[in-house]
Coordinates of C-alpha atoms in Angstrom, one line a residue:
M27 CA 0.0 0.0 0.0
T28 CA 1.3 3.4 -0.9
T29 CA 0.1 6.5 0.9
P30 CA 1.1 10.1 0.4
D31 CA 2.3 12.2 3.3
P32 CA 3.7 15.7 3.6
S33 CA 7.5 16.1 3.3
R34 CA 9.5 17.6 6.1
E35 CA 12.3 18.7 3.7
P36 CA 12.3 22.5 3.2
E37 CA 11.9 23.7 -0.4
P38 CA 13.0 27.0 -2.0
T39 CA 10.4 29.6 -2.9
K40 CA 8.7 29.4 -6.2
P41 CA 9.9 31.5 -9.2
A42 CA 8.7 35.0 -9.8
G43 CA 5.3 35.1 -11.3
T44 CA 3.8 32.2 -9.4
A45 CA 3.9 32.4 -5.6
T46 CA 6.3 34.0 -3.2
T47 CA 5.8 31.8 -0.1
P48 CA 7.8 28.7 0.6
Y49 CA 6.2 25.4 -0.4
K50 CA 6.8 21.7 0.3
D51 CA 6.8 18.6 -1.7
R52 CA 4.2 15.9 -1.4
V53 CA 5.8 12.5 -0.9
Y54 CA 4.7 9.1 -2.0
R55 CA 6.3 6.1 -0.5
S56 CA 5.7 2.3 -0.2
P57 CA 4.9 1.6 3.5
A58 CA 5.4 -2.2 2.9
G59 CA 8.8 -1.5 1.4
V60 CA 9.8 0.7 4.3
V61 CA 8.7 -1.9 6.9
G62 CA 10.3 -4.8 5.0
G63 CA 13.6 -2.9 4.6
A64 CA 13.7 -2.0 8.2
L65 CA 13.3 -5.6 9.2
V66 CA 15.9 -6.9 6.8
L67 CA 18.4 -4.2 8.0
A68 CA 17.7 -5.2 11.6
I69 CA 18.5 -8.8 10.9
V70 CA 21.6 -8.0 8.9
A71 CA 22.9 -5.8 11.7
W72 CA 22.1 -8.4 14.4
L73 CA 23.8 -11.2 12.6
G74 CA 26.7 -9.0 11.4
I75 CA 27.5 -7.4 14.8
D76 CA 27.3 -10.8 16.5
A77 CA 29.8 -12.3 14.0
V78 CA 32.1 -9.3 14.4
F79 CA 32.3 -9.7 18.2
V80 CA 32.0 -13.4 18.5
G81 CA 33.6 -14.7 15.3
E82 CA 37.1 -15.9 15.0
G83 CA 39.8 -15.8 12.3
R84 CA 38.5 -14.1 9.1
T85 CA 34.9 -14.2 10.3
P86 CA 34.7 -10.7 11.7
W87 CA 36.3 -9.2 8.5
L88 CA 33.9 -11.2 6.3
A89 CA 31.0 -10.0 8.4
L90 CA 32.1 -6.4 8.1
A91 CA 32.5 -6.7 4.3
T92 CA 29.1 -8.4 3.9
M93 CA 27.4 -5.6 5.9
L94 CA 29.3 -2.9 3.9
F95 CA 28.0 -4.6 0.7
L96 CA 24.4 -5.4 1.8
V97 CA 23.3 -2.5 4.0
P98 CA 23.6 0.2 1.2
L99 CA 21.7 -2.1 -1.3
V100 CA 18.9 -3.0 1.1
F101 CA 18.5 0.7 2.1
A102 CA 18.5 1.7 -1.6
Y103 CA 15.8 -0.7 -2.7
T104 CA 13.5 -0.5 0.3
L105 CA 13.9 2.7 2.3
R106 CA 15.3 5.1 -0.3
P107 CA 12.6 5.1 -3.1
A108 CA 10.2 8.0 -3.0
V109 CA 8.4 10.3 -5.3
F110 CA 8.4 14.0 -4.4
V111 CA 5.7 16.2 -6.1
N112 CA 4.9 19.9 -6.2
D113 CA 3.3 22.4 -8.6
D114 CA 6.5 22.8 -10.6
R115 CA 8.2 19.4 -10.8
L116 CA 8.3 15.7 -10.2
R117 CA 11.3 14.4 -8.3
I118 CA 11.9 10.6 -8.4
R119 CA 14.3 9.1 -5.9
N120 CA 15.0 5.6 -7.2
P121 CA 17.4 3.1 -5.7
L122 CA 20.5 4.3 -7.6
R123 CA 19.4 7.6 -9.3
L124 CA 17.6 10.8 -8.5
I125 CA 15.6 12.2 -11.5
V126 CA 14.1 15.7 -11.5
L127 CA 11.5 16.3 -14.2
P128 CA 9.8 19.7 -14.5
W129 CA 6.1 19.1 -15.4
G130 CA 6.7 20.8 -18.8
Q131 CA 9.1 18.0 -19.7
V132 CA 6.8 15.1 -18.7
A133 CA 5.1 13.5 -21.7
S134 CA 3.0 10.9 -19.9
L135 CA 2.6 8.8 -16.8
R136 CA 2.0 5.1 -17.6
S137 CA 0.7 2.2 -15.6
G138 CA 1.2 -1.4 -16.6
F139 CA 3.3 -4.1 -15.0
S140 CA 5.1 -1.1 -13.4
N141 CA 4.4 2.6 -13.0
E142 CA 6.6 4.9 -15.0
V143 CA 7.0 8.4 -16.3
V144 CA 8.1 9.3 -19.9
D145 CA 9.8 12.6 -20.7
E146 CA 9.5 14.5 -23.9
S147 CA 12.5 12.8 -25.4
G148 CA 10.9 9.4 -24.9
T149 CA 13.1 8.3 -22.0
K150 CA 11.3 6.1 -19.4
Y151 CA 11.8 6.3 -15.7
Q152 CA 10.3 3.7 -13.4
L153 CA 8.6 4.9 -10.2
W154 CA 10.1 2.4 -7.6
A155 CA 8.1 4.1 -4.8
L156 CA 4.8 3.3 -6.5
P157 CA 5.0 -0.5 -7.2
V158 CA 2.1 -2.1 -9.0
S159 CA 0.3 -4.7 -6.9
V160 CA -1.9 -7.2 -8.8
R161 CA -3.3 -8.3 -5.5
A162 CA -4.4 -4.7 -4.6
R163 CA -5.9 -4.3 -8.1
S164 CA -7.9 -7.5 -7.7
K165 CA -9.1 -6.5 -4.3
A166 CA -10.2 -3.1 -5.6
A167 CA -12.0 -4.8 -8.5
R168 CA -13.9 -7.1 -6.1
Q169 CA -14.9 -4.1 -4.0
E170 CA -16.1 -2.3 -7.1
A171 CA -18.1 -5.3 -8.1
R172 CA -19.7 -5.5 -4.7
A173 CA -20.5 -1.8 -4.8
A174 CA -22.1 -2.2 -8.2
R175 CA -24.3 -5.1 -7.0
A176 CA -25.2 -3.1 -3.9
A177 CA -26.2 -0.1 -6.0
A178 CA -28.3 -2.4 -8.2
R179 CA -30.1 -3.7 -5.1
A180 CA -30.6 -0.1 -3.8
G181 CA -32.4 0.6 -7.1
Q182 CA -34.8 -2.1 -6.2
G183 CA -35.1 -1.0 -2.6
G184 CA -38.9 -1.0 -2.3
R185 CA -39.3 -4.5 -3.6
G186 CA -36.3 -5.8 -1.5
R187 CA -37.7 -4.3 1.7
G188 CA -41.2 -5.6 1.1
S189 CA -40.0 -9.1 0.5
G190 CA -39.1 -9.5 4.2
G191 CA -42.7 -8.9 5.4
A192 CA -43.8 -7.7 8.8
G193 CA -42.0 -9.4 11.6
V194 CA -39.6 -11.2 9.3
P195 CA -35.9 -10.6 10.0
G196 CA -35.2 -10.6 6.3
G197 CA -36.8 -7.2 6.0
A198 CA -34.3 -5.7 8.5
V199 CA -31.4 -7.4 6.8
G200 CA -32.5 -6.1 3.4
A201 CA -32.7 -2.6 4.7
A202 CA -29.2 -2.9 6.3
D203 CA -27.8 -4.2 3.0
L204 CA -29.4 -1.4 1.1
G205 CA -27.9 1.2 3.5
A206 CA -24.5 -0.4 3.1
G207 CA -24.8 -0.5 -0.6
A208 CA -25.7 3.2 -0.8
A209 CA -22.7 4.0 1.3
L210 CA -20.4 1.9 -1.0
A211 CA -21.9 3.5 -4.1
A212 CA -21.4 7.0 -2.7
D213 CA -17.7 6.4 -2.2
G214 CA -17.1 6.2 -6.0
P215 CA -15.1 3.7 -8.0
R216 CA -12.6 1.6 -6.1
R217 CA -8.9 1.9 -7.1
A218 CA -5.7 0.4 -5.8
E219 CA -3.6 2.8 -3.7
T220 CA -0.8 3.1 -6.3
D221 CA -3.4 3.6 -9.1
Q222 CA -5.0 6.4 -7.1
A223 CA -1.5 8.0 -6.7
M224 CA -0.9 7.8 -10.4
D225 CA -4.3 9.4 -11.1
E226 CA -3.3 12.3 -8.8
L227 CA 0.0 12.7 -10.6
R228 CA -1.8 12.7 -14.0
E229 CA -4.2 15.3 -12.9
L230 CA -1.5 17.6 -11.6
H231 CA 0.5 17.1 -14.8
E232 CA -2.5 18.1 -16.9
R233 CA -3.0 21.2 -14.8
R234 CA 0.6 22.4 -14.6
Q235 CA 2.5 21.3 -17.7
G236 CA 1.9 24.5 -19.6
E237 CA 2.7 26.9 -16.7
P238 CA 5.9 29.1 -17.0
G239 CA 7.3 27.8 -13.7
T240 CA 7.2 24.2 -14.9
Q241 CA 9.7 24.5 -17.7
G242 CA 13.4 23.4 -17.6
E243 CA 15.7 20.5 -18.2
V244 CA 15.5 17.0 -17.0
T245 CA 18.4 16.2 -14.6
V246 CA 19.6 12.8 -13.5
R247 CA 22.1 12.2 -10.7
W248 CA 23.6 8.8 -9.7
A249 CA 23.5 7.9 -6.0
Y250 CA 27.2 7.5 -5.5
E251 CA 26.7 7.5 -1.7
I252 CA 25.0 4.2 -2.3
I253 CA 27.1 2.8 -5.1
A254 CA 30.5 3.5 -3.5
P255 CA 30.2 1.6 -0.2
A256 CA 28.4 -1.3 -2.0
V257 CA 31.3 -1.6 -4.5
A258 CA 33.8 -1.3 -1.7
G259 CA 32.1 -4.1 0.2
A260 CA 32.0 -6.3 -2.9
V261 CA 35.7 -5.7 -3.6
L262 CA 36.6 -6.5 0.1
L263 CA 34.5 -9.7 0.0
G264 CA 36.3 -10.7 -3.2
V265 CA 39.7 -10.1 -1.7
L266 CA 38.9 -12.0 1.5
W267 CA 37.6 -15.0 -0.4
G268 CA 40.5 -14.9 -2.8
L269 CA 43.0 -15.0 0.1
G270 CA 41.3 -18.1 1.3

């Protein structure tokens, strides 16, 4: 499940001609990814620290090298991914890259086996923080089908309530079902959480892509703070195994 929440990171003021007050990004993350990553990091830290202090011979060095290799990668693929959105740009923090796309450079936002954004040059960028869940989509489809059936029953409310008869519990049950059906229908179509997030991004893109403050160049920066320690850990592991 992916839910948006306000960012705590301060942002600069908007360019002249838009607004002069500071504004913040809206952030989309994957709660399941964050929880899973935190658990994996806790297990790696527990086993690694235990091996460092209790192990003998090359074991402590192997444990340190393994942690140096694994911790950055686990962090990168679970805790790091996020999508930051404001009126001027879309900032995608993927495991190994940070991509900044002004809305004027966004051509489309697509949903298939993965959620991705396509810039004006045709380059695709996957949104790691908004993973597609087939299970969530199936659940939303079932809820939508139940809402449709409840709405259909609500349209036949008079006949459904009358069928119970006086003193028959079925009448009360029918009335309760109709009330629940009306509430489900009032909520609108069911959508998976990530699909709802993509709908919000598309709506904001349509509103803002032609504004003066949303123009600019697409920038991509590699996450060397993740890559460097992971490579160092891999090299150290190779050396230790090579030494036998």
